Coordinates of C-alpha atoms in Angstrom, one line a residue:
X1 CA -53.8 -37.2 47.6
X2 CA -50.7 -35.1 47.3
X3 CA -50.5 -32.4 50.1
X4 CA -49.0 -29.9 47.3
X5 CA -51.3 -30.4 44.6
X6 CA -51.1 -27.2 42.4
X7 CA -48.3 -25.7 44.4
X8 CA -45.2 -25.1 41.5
X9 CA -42.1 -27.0 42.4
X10 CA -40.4 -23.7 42.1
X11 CA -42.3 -22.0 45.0
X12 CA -41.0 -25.1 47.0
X13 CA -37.7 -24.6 46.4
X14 CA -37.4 -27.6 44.1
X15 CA -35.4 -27.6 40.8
X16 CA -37.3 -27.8 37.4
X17 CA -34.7 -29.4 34.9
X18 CA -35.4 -28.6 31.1
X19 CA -34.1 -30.1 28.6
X20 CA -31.2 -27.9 28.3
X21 CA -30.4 -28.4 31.5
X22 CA -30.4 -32.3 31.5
X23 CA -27.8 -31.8 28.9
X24 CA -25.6 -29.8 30.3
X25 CA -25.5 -32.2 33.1
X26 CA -24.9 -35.4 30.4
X27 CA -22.3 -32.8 29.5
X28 CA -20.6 -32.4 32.6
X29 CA -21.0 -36.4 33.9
X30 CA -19.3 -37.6 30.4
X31 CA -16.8 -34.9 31.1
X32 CA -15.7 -36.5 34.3
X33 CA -16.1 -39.8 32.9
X34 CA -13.1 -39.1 30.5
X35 CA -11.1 -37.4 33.3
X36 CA -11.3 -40.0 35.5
X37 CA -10.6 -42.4 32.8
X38 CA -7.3 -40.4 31.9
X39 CA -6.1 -41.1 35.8
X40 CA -6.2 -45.1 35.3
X41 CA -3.3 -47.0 35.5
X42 CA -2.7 -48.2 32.0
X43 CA -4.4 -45.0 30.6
X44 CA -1.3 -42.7 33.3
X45 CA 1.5 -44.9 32.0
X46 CA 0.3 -44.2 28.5
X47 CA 0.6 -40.4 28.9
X48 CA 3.9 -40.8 30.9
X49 CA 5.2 -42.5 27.9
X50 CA 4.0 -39.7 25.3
X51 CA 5.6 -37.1 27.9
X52 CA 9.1 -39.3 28.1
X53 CA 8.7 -39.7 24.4
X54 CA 8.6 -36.2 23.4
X55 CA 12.2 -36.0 24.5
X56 CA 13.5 -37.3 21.3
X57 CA 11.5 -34.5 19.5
X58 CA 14.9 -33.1 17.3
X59 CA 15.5 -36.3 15.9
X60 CA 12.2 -35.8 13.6
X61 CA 13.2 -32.6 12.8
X62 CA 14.0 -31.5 9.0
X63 CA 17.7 -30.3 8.5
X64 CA 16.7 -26.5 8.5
X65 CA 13.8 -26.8 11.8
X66 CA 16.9 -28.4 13.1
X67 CA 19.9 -25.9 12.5
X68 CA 17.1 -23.5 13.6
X69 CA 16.5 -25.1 16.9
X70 CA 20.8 -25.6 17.6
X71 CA 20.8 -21.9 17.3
X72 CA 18.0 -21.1 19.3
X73 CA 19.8 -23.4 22.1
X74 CA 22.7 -21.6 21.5
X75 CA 21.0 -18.3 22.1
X76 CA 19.3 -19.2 25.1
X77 CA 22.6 -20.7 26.6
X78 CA 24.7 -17.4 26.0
X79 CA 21.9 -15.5 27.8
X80 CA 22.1 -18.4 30.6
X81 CA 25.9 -17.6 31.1
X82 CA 25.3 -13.7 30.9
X83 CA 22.5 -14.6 33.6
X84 CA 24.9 -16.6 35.7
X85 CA 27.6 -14.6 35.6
X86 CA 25.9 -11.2 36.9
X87 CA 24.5 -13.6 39.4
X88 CA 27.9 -14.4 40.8
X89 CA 28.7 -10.8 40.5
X90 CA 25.9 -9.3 42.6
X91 CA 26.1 -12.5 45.0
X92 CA 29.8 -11.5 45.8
X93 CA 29.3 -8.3 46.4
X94 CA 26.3 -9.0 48.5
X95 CA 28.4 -11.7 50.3
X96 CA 31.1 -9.2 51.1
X97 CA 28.8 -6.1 52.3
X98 CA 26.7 -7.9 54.4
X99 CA 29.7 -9.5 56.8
X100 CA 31.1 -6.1 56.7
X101 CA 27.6 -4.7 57.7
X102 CA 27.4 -7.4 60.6
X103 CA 30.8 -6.6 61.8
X104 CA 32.0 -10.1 60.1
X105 CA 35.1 -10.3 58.0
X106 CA 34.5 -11.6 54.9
X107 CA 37.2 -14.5 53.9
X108 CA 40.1 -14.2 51.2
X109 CA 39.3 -17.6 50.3
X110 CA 35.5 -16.7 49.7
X111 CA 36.0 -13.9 47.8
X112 CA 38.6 -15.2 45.8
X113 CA 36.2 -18.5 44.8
X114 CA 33.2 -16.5 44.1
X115 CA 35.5 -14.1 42.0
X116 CA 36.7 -17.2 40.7
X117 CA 33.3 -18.8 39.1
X118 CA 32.7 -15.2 37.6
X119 CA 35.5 -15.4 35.8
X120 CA 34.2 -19.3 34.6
X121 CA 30.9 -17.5 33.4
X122 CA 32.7 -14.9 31.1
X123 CA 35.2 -17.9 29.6
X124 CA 32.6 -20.2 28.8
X125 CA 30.7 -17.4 26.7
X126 CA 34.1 -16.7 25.0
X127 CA 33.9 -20.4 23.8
X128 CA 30.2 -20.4 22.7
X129 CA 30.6 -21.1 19.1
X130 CA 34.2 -22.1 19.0
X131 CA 36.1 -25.3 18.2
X132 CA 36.3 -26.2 21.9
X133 CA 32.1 -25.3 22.1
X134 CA 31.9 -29.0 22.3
X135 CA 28.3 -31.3 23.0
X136 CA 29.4 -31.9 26.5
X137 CA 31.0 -28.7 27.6
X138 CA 27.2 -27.4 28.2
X139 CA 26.9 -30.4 30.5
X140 CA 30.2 -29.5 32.3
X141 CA 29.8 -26.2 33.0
X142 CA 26.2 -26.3 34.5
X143 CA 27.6 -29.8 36.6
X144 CA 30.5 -27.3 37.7
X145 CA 28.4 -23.7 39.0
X146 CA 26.0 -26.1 40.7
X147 CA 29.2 -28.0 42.7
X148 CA 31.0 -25.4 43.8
X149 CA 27.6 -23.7 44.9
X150 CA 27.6 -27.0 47.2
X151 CA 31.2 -26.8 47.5
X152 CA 31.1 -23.2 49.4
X153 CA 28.4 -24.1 51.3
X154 CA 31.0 -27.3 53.0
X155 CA 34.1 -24.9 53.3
X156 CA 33.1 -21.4 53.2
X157 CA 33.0 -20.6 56.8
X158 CA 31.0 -17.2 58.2
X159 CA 33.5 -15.5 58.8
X160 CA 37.7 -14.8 59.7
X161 CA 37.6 -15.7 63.6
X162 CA 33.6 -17.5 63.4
X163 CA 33.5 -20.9 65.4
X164 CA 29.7 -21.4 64.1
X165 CA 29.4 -24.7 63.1
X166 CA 29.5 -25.6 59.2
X167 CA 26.3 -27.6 59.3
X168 CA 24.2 -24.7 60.6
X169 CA 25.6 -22.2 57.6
X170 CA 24.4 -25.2 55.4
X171 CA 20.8 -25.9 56.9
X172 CA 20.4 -21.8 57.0
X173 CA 21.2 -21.9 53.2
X174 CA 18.9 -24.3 51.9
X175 CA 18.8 -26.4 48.5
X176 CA 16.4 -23.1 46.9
X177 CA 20.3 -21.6 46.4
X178 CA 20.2 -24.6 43.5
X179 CA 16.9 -23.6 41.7
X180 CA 18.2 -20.9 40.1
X181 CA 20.7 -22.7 38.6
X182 CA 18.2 -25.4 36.9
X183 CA 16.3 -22.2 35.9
X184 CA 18.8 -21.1 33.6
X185 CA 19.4 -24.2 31.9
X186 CA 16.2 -24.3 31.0
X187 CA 17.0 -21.0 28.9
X188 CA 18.9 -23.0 26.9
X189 CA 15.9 -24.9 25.6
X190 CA 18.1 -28.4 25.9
X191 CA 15.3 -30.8 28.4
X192 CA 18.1 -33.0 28.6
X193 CA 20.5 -30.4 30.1
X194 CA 17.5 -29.5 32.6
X195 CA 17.4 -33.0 34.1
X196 CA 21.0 -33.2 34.3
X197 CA 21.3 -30.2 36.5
X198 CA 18.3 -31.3 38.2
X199 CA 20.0 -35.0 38.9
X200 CA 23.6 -32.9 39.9
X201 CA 22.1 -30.5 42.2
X202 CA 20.2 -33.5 44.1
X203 CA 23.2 -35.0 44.1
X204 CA 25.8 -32.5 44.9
X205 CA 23.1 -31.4 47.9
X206 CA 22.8 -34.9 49.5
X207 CA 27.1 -34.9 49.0
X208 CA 27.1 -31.6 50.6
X209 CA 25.3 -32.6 53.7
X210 CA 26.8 -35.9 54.3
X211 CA 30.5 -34.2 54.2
X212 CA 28.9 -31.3 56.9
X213 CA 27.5 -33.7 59.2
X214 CA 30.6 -36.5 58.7
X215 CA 32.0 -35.2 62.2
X216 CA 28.7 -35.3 64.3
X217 CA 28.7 -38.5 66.6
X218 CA 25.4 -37.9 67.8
X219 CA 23.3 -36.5 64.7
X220 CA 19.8 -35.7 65.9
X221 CA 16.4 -35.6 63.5
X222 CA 13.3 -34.9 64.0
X223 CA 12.5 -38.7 64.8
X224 CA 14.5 -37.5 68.0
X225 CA 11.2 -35.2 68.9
X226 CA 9.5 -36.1 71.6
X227 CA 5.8 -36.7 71.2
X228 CA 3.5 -33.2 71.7
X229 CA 6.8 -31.3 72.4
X230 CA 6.6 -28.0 74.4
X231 CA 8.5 -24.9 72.9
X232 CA 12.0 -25.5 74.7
X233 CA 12.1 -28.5 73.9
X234 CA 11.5 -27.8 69.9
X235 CA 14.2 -24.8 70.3
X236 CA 16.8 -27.0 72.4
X237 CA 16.5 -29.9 69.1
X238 CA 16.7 -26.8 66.2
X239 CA 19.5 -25.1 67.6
X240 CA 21.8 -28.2 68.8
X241 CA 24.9 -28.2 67.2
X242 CA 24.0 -32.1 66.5
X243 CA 20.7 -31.3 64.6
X244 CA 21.0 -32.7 61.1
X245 CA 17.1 -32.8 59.8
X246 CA 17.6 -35.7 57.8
X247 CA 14.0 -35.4 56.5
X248 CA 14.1 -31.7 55.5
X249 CA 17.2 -32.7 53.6
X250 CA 15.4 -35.5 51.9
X251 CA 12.2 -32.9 50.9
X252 CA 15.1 -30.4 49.8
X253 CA 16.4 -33.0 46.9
X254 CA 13.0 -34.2 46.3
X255 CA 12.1 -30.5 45.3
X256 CA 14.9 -30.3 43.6
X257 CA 14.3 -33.4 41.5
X258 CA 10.6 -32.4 41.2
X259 CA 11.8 -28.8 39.9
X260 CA 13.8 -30.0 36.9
X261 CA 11.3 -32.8 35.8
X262 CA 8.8 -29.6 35.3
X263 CA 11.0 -27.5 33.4
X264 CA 11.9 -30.0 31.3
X265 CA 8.0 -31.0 30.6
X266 CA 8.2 -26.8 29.9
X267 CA 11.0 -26.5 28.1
X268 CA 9.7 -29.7 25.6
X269 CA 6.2 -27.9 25.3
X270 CA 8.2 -24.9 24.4
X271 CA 10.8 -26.6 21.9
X272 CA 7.6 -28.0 19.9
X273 CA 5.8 -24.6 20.0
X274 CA 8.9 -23.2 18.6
X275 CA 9.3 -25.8 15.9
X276 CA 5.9 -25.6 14.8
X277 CA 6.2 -21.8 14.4
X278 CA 9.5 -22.9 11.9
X279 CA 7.4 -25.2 9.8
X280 CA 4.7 -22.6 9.8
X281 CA 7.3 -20.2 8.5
X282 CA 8.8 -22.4 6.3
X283 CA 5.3 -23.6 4.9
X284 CA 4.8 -19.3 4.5
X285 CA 8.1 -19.2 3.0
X286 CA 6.9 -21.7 0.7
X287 CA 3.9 -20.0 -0.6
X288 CA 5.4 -17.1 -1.2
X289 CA 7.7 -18.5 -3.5
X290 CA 5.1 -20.7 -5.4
X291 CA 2.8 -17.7 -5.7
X292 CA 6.4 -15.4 -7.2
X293 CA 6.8 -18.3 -9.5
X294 CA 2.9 -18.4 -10.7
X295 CA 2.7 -14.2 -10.9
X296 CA 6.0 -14.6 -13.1
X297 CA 4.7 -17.5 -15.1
X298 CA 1.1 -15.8 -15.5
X299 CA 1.3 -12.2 -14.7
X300 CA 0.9 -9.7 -12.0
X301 CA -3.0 -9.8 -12.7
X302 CA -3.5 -13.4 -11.3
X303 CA -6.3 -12.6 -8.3
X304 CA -5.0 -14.2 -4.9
X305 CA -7.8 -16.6 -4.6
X306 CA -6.6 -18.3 -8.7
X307 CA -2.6 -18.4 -7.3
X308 CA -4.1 -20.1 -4.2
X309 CA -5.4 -22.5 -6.1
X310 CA -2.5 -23.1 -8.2
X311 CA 0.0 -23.6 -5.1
X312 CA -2.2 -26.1 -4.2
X313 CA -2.0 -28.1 -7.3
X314 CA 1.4 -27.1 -8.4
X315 CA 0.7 -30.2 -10.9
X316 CA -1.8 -27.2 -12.9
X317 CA 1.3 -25.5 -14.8
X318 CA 3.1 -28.6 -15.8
X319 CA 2.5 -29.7 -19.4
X320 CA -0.7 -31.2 -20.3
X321 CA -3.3 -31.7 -22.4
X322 CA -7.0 -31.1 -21.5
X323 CA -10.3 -30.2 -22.8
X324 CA -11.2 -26.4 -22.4
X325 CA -12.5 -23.0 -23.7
X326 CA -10.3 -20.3 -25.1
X327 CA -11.2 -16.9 -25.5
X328 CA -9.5 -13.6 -27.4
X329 CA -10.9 -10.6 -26.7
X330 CA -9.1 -7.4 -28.3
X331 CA -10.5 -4.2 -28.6
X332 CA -11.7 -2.4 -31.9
X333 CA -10.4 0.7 -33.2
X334 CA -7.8 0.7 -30.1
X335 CA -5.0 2.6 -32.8
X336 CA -7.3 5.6 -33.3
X337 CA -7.8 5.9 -29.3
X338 CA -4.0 5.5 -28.5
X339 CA -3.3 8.2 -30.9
X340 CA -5.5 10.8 -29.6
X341 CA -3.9 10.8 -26.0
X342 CA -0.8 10.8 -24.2
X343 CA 1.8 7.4 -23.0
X344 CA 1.0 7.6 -19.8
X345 CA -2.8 8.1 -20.0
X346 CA -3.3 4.9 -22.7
X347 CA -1.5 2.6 -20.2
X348 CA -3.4 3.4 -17.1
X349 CA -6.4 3.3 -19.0
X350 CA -5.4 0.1 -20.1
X351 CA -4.3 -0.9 -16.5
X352 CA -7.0 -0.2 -15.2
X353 CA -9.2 -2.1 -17.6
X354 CA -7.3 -4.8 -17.3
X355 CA -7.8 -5.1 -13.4
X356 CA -11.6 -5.4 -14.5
X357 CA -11.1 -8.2 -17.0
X358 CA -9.1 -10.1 -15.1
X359 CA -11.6 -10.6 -11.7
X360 CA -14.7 -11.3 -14.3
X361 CA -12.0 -13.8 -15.7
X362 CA -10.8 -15.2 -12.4
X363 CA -14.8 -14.8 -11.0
X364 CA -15.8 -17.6 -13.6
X365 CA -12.5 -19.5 -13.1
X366 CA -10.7 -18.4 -16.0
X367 CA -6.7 -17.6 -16.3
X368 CA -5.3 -14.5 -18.4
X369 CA -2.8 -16.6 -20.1
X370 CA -1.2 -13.1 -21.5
X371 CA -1.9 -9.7 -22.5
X372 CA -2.2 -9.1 -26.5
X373 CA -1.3 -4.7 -26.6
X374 CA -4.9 -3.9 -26.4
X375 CA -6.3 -7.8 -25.8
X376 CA -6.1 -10.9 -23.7
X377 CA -6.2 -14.3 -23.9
X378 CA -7.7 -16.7 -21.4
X379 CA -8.3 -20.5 -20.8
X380 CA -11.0 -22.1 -19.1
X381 CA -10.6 -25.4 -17.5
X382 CA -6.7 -25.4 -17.6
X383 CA -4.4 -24.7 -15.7
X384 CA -7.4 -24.5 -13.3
X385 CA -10.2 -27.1 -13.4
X386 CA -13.5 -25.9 -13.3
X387 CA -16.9 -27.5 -15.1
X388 CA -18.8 -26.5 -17.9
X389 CA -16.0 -24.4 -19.2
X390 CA -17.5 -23.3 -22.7
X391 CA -20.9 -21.9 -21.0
X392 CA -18.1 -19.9 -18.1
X393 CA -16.1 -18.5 -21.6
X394 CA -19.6 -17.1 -23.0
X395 CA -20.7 -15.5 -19.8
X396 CA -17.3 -14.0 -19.2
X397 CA -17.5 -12.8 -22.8
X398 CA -20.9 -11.2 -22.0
X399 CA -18.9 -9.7 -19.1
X400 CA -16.2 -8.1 -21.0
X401 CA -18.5 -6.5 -23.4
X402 CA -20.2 -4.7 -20.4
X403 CA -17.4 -3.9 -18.9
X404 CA -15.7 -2.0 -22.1
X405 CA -18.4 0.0 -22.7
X406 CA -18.1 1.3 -19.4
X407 CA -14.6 2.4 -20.5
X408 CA -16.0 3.4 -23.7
X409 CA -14.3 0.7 -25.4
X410 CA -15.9 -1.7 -28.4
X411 CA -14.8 -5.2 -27.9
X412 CA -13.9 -8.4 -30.6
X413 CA -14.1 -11.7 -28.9
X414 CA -13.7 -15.4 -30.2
X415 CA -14.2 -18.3 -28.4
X416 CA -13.0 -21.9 -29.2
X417 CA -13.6 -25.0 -27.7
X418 CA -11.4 -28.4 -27.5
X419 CA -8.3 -29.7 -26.6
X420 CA -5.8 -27.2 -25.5
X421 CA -2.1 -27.9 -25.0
X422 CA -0.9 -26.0 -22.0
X423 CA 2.7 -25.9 -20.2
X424 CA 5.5 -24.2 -18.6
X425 CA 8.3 -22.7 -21.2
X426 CA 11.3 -20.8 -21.3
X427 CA 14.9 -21.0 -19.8
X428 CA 16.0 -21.7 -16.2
X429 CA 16.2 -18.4 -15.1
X430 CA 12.8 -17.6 -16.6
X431 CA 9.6 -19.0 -17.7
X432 CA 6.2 -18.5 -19.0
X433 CA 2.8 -20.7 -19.0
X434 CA 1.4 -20.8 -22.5
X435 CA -1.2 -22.4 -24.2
X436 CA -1.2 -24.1 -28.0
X437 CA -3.0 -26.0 -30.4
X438 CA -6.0 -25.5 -32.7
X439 CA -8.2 -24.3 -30.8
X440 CA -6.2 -21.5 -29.5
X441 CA -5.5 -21.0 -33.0
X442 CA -9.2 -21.5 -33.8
X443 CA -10.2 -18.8 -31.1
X444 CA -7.6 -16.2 -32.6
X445 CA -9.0 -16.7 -36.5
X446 CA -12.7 -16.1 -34.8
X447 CA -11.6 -12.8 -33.2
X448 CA -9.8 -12.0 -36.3
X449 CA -13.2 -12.8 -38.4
X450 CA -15.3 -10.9 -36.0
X451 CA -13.6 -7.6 -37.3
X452 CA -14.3 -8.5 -40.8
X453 CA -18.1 -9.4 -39.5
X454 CA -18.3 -6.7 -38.1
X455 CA -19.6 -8.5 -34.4
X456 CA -18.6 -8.8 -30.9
X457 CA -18.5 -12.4 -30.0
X458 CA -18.0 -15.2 -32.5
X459 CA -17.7 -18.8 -31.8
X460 CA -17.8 -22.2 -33.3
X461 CA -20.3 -24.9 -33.1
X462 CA -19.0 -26.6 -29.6
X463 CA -19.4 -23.3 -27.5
X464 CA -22.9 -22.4 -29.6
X465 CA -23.9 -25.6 -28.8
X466 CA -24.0 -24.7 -25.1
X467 CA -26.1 -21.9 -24.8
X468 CA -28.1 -22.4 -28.4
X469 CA -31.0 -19.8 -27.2
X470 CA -28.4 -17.0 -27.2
X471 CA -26.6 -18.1 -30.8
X472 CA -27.5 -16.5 -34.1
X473 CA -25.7 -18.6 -37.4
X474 CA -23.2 -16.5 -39.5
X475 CA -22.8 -19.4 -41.8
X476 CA -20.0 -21.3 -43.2
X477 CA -16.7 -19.1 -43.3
X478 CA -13.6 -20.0 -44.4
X479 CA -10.9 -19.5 -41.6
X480 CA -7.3 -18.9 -42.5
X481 CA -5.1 -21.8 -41.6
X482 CA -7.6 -24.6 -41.7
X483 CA -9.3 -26.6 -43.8
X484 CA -12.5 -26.2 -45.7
X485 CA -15.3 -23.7 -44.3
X486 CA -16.2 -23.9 -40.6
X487 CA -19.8 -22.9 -39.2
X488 CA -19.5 -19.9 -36.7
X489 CA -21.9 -18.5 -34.7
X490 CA -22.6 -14.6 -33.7
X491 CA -23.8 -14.4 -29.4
X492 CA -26.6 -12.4 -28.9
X493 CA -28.0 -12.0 -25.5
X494 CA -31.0 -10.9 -24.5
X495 CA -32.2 -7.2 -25.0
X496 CA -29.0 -6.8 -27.8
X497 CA -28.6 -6.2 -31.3
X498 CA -30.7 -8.2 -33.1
X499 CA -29.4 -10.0 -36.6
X500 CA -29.9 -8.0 -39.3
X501 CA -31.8 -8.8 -42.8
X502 CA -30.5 -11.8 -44.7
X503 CA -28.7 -13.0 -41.3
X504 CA -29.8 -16.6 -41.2
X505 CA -31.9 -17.1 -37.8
X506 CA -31.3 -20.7 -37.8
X507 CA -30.0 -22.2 -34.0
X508 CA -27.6 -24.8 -33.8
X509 CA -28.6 -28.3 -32.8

């Protein structure tokens, strides 16, 4: 028998794991799994290889992500110069007031170098963009400031009358003097130019500290440390003329090396961020012009969500021929209103009741093809593809009518069903989408027939055959333009005016 029968775990201190918390630690194990799986040896040569590879990144680049990447190197390699030049300036005059502070007097031949590469800097941003602002010149001038940093640090001396040896001013310096240099070429946002001066300065370092320690017959290291060395003996090996520190030196250029390997990674990581940004704007660019083109070919009342649609199928507004719904709507009596009011009023009033029509339009997937004066015509099921396009045309007709009598208007509509013919037309420097065929024809005879009717919404027998519940027959009527009589068919919704005496009741089939 268990001594802690009926004691909870918890009082214990043991851990209860739910189920939660047995997957969070599935979670966290599979998590390792992968990391650990990223460090093996064919899985770290892999990534190396996708890091090396992502040099060539401009050579997939479109001509205009390309011309706007040159100029962003260029950019970054003016402010580089601008950068390396004040550099220069402050670092001669700090050169210069801090011998004279220390009772040193600075050299001719010091201040005339210095002087010297500050005048370099302001030349080579003279060139930037010129006929001499050649591939390599980049390559030279970054290869140059970086040797004659090493250079001054071999013949520079402290000081007039100094007798300090030349290989302690260069172990006091230190390769960090370098880093700033690599820093600024990665301004330039050139990766390749990085690892150059990163290879240069390693180079020009180790050169530098071979030529200071050429005359040293005795060179001493820190292999030439005795073993648990007391504190005399450390100072009388740092401070011998002899001491080299062959190993520093060697952790010096490996820093170095390590250094410009990063920034390149950085500068790559950067290059594609700033590419990606260009196709973005390009792609914005892009949609911006295909929604101009769409409001010019359909109108300025073409809701955002319809011309997103049609940028993505720019295919929509060239010719075709597809089965849809038309509908004219045009509003009764409209002469009498205009004449009672004012320009300006009658247009805003139609504006704004416009604006309404054209979201219960675009809400059912319908297009305002144009604007009639006081009407409209719209398409269903081209340019923009939607199902059951008769049945959308009657409910946006039902719409409409509710919507004009809140504006106190009395609407005519006719809607047609078939093949419609539908296109681009016009000249080059403009054009209009526009709709043809019989059944747009047949559509305006039904609106025209609905005056003489005296209804709101007439249609023929494919639309009535959709919602036959709501239908009421108005017989055979002869429409102008075609042949023989066609059935048409009055819509009557629920709760509205019901046919009156002699009106056939009969639905369609």
């Amino acid at each position: 028998m268990s001594l802690y029968r009926g004691v909870c775990p918890r009082a214990m201190g043991c851990s209860v794991l739910g189920q939660g918390d047995r997957d969070d630690r599935a979670v966290n194990v599979a998590r390792r799994r992968r990391w650990l799986m990223q460090w093996r040896p064919k899985n770290a040569l892999r990534l190396l290889g996708r890091s090396l590879g992502s040099f060539s990144t401009a050579a997939a680049l479109d001509e205009h992500a390309a011309f706007r990447v040159a100029r962003a190197e260029q950019r970054g390699l003016q402010l580089a110069i601008i950068c390396r030049t004040i550099a220069f300036a402050l670092a001669g005059a700090y050169y210069v007031a801090s011998l004279l502070l220390s009772d040193f007097s600075p050299t001719i031949k010091g201040v005339g170098l210095i002087a010297a590469l500050t005048l370099v800097g302001v030349v080579h941003f003279a060139m930037i963009g010129t006929r001499w602002d050649t591939v390599w010149l980049k390559y030279v001038m970054s290869a140059f400031d970086i040797l004659a940093i090493c250079a001054l640090v071999v013949v520079l001396p402290l000081g007039v009358d100094g007798d300090v040896p030349q290989s302690y001013i260069y172990i006091s310096v230190t390769a960090h003097v370098l880093m700033p240099f690599i820093a600024l070429a990665a301004l330039s946002l050139s990766p390749s130019l990085v690892l150059f001066a990163g290879a240069v300065a390693a180079a020009g370092w180790w050169g530098a500290f071979m030529l200071v320690t050429w005359g040293i017959e005795n060179p001493l290291s820190w292999a030439n440390l005795p073993a648990n060395p007391t504190a005399a003996e450390y100072e009388a090996l740092v401070f011998s003329p002899d001491f080299i520190g062959r190993g520093t030196r060697l952790i010096e250029i490996l820093s170095l090396i390590i250094v410009s390997a990063v920034l390149s990674l950085t500068v790559v990581r950067a290059r594609r961020i700033f590419v990606a940004q260009v196709h973005a704007q390009d792609q914005r660019e892009e949609e911006r012009e295909a929604r101009a083109r769409i409001f010019q070919q359909l109108g300025r009342f073409v809701p955002a969500s319809v011309a997103d649609r049609l940028i993505d199928d720019p295919s929509a507004l060239e010719p075709n021929l597809r089965d849809g719904a038309v509908l004219v709507m045009d509003i009764r009596d409209f002469t009498a209103y205009a004449e009672s009011r004012g320009p300006a009023d009658v247009i805003a009033d139609l504006n704004r009741f416009f604006a309404v029509c054209a979201d219960e339009v675009s809400e059912r997937d319908g297009v305002i093809i144009s604007f009639t004066g006081d009407g409209l015509l719209a398409t269903f099921n081209t340019p923009i593809r939607t199902g059951a396009p008769e049945k959308a045309a009657l409910l946006t007709a039902q719409a409409l009518v509710e919507c004009g009598k809140d504006f106190g208007f009395f609407l005519r509509i006719g809607i047609a069903a078939g093949s419609i013919a539908a296109g681009s037309v016009g000249s080059t420097q403009r054009q209009a989408f526009t709709v043809y065929g019989d059944t747009v024809n047949r559509a305006a005879r039904l609106e025209a027939l609905a005056k003489e009717l005296d209804v709101q919404i007439l249609v023929d027998q494919t639309v009535a055959d959709v919602m036959p519940d709501a239908m009421v027959s108005r017989g055979d009527q002869t429409i102008r333009g075609f042949t023989g009589n066609v059935p048409v068919w009055e819509v009557v919704f629920a709760g509205e005016v019901q046919p009156a005496a002699g009106q056939s009741e009969k639905r369609p089939r």
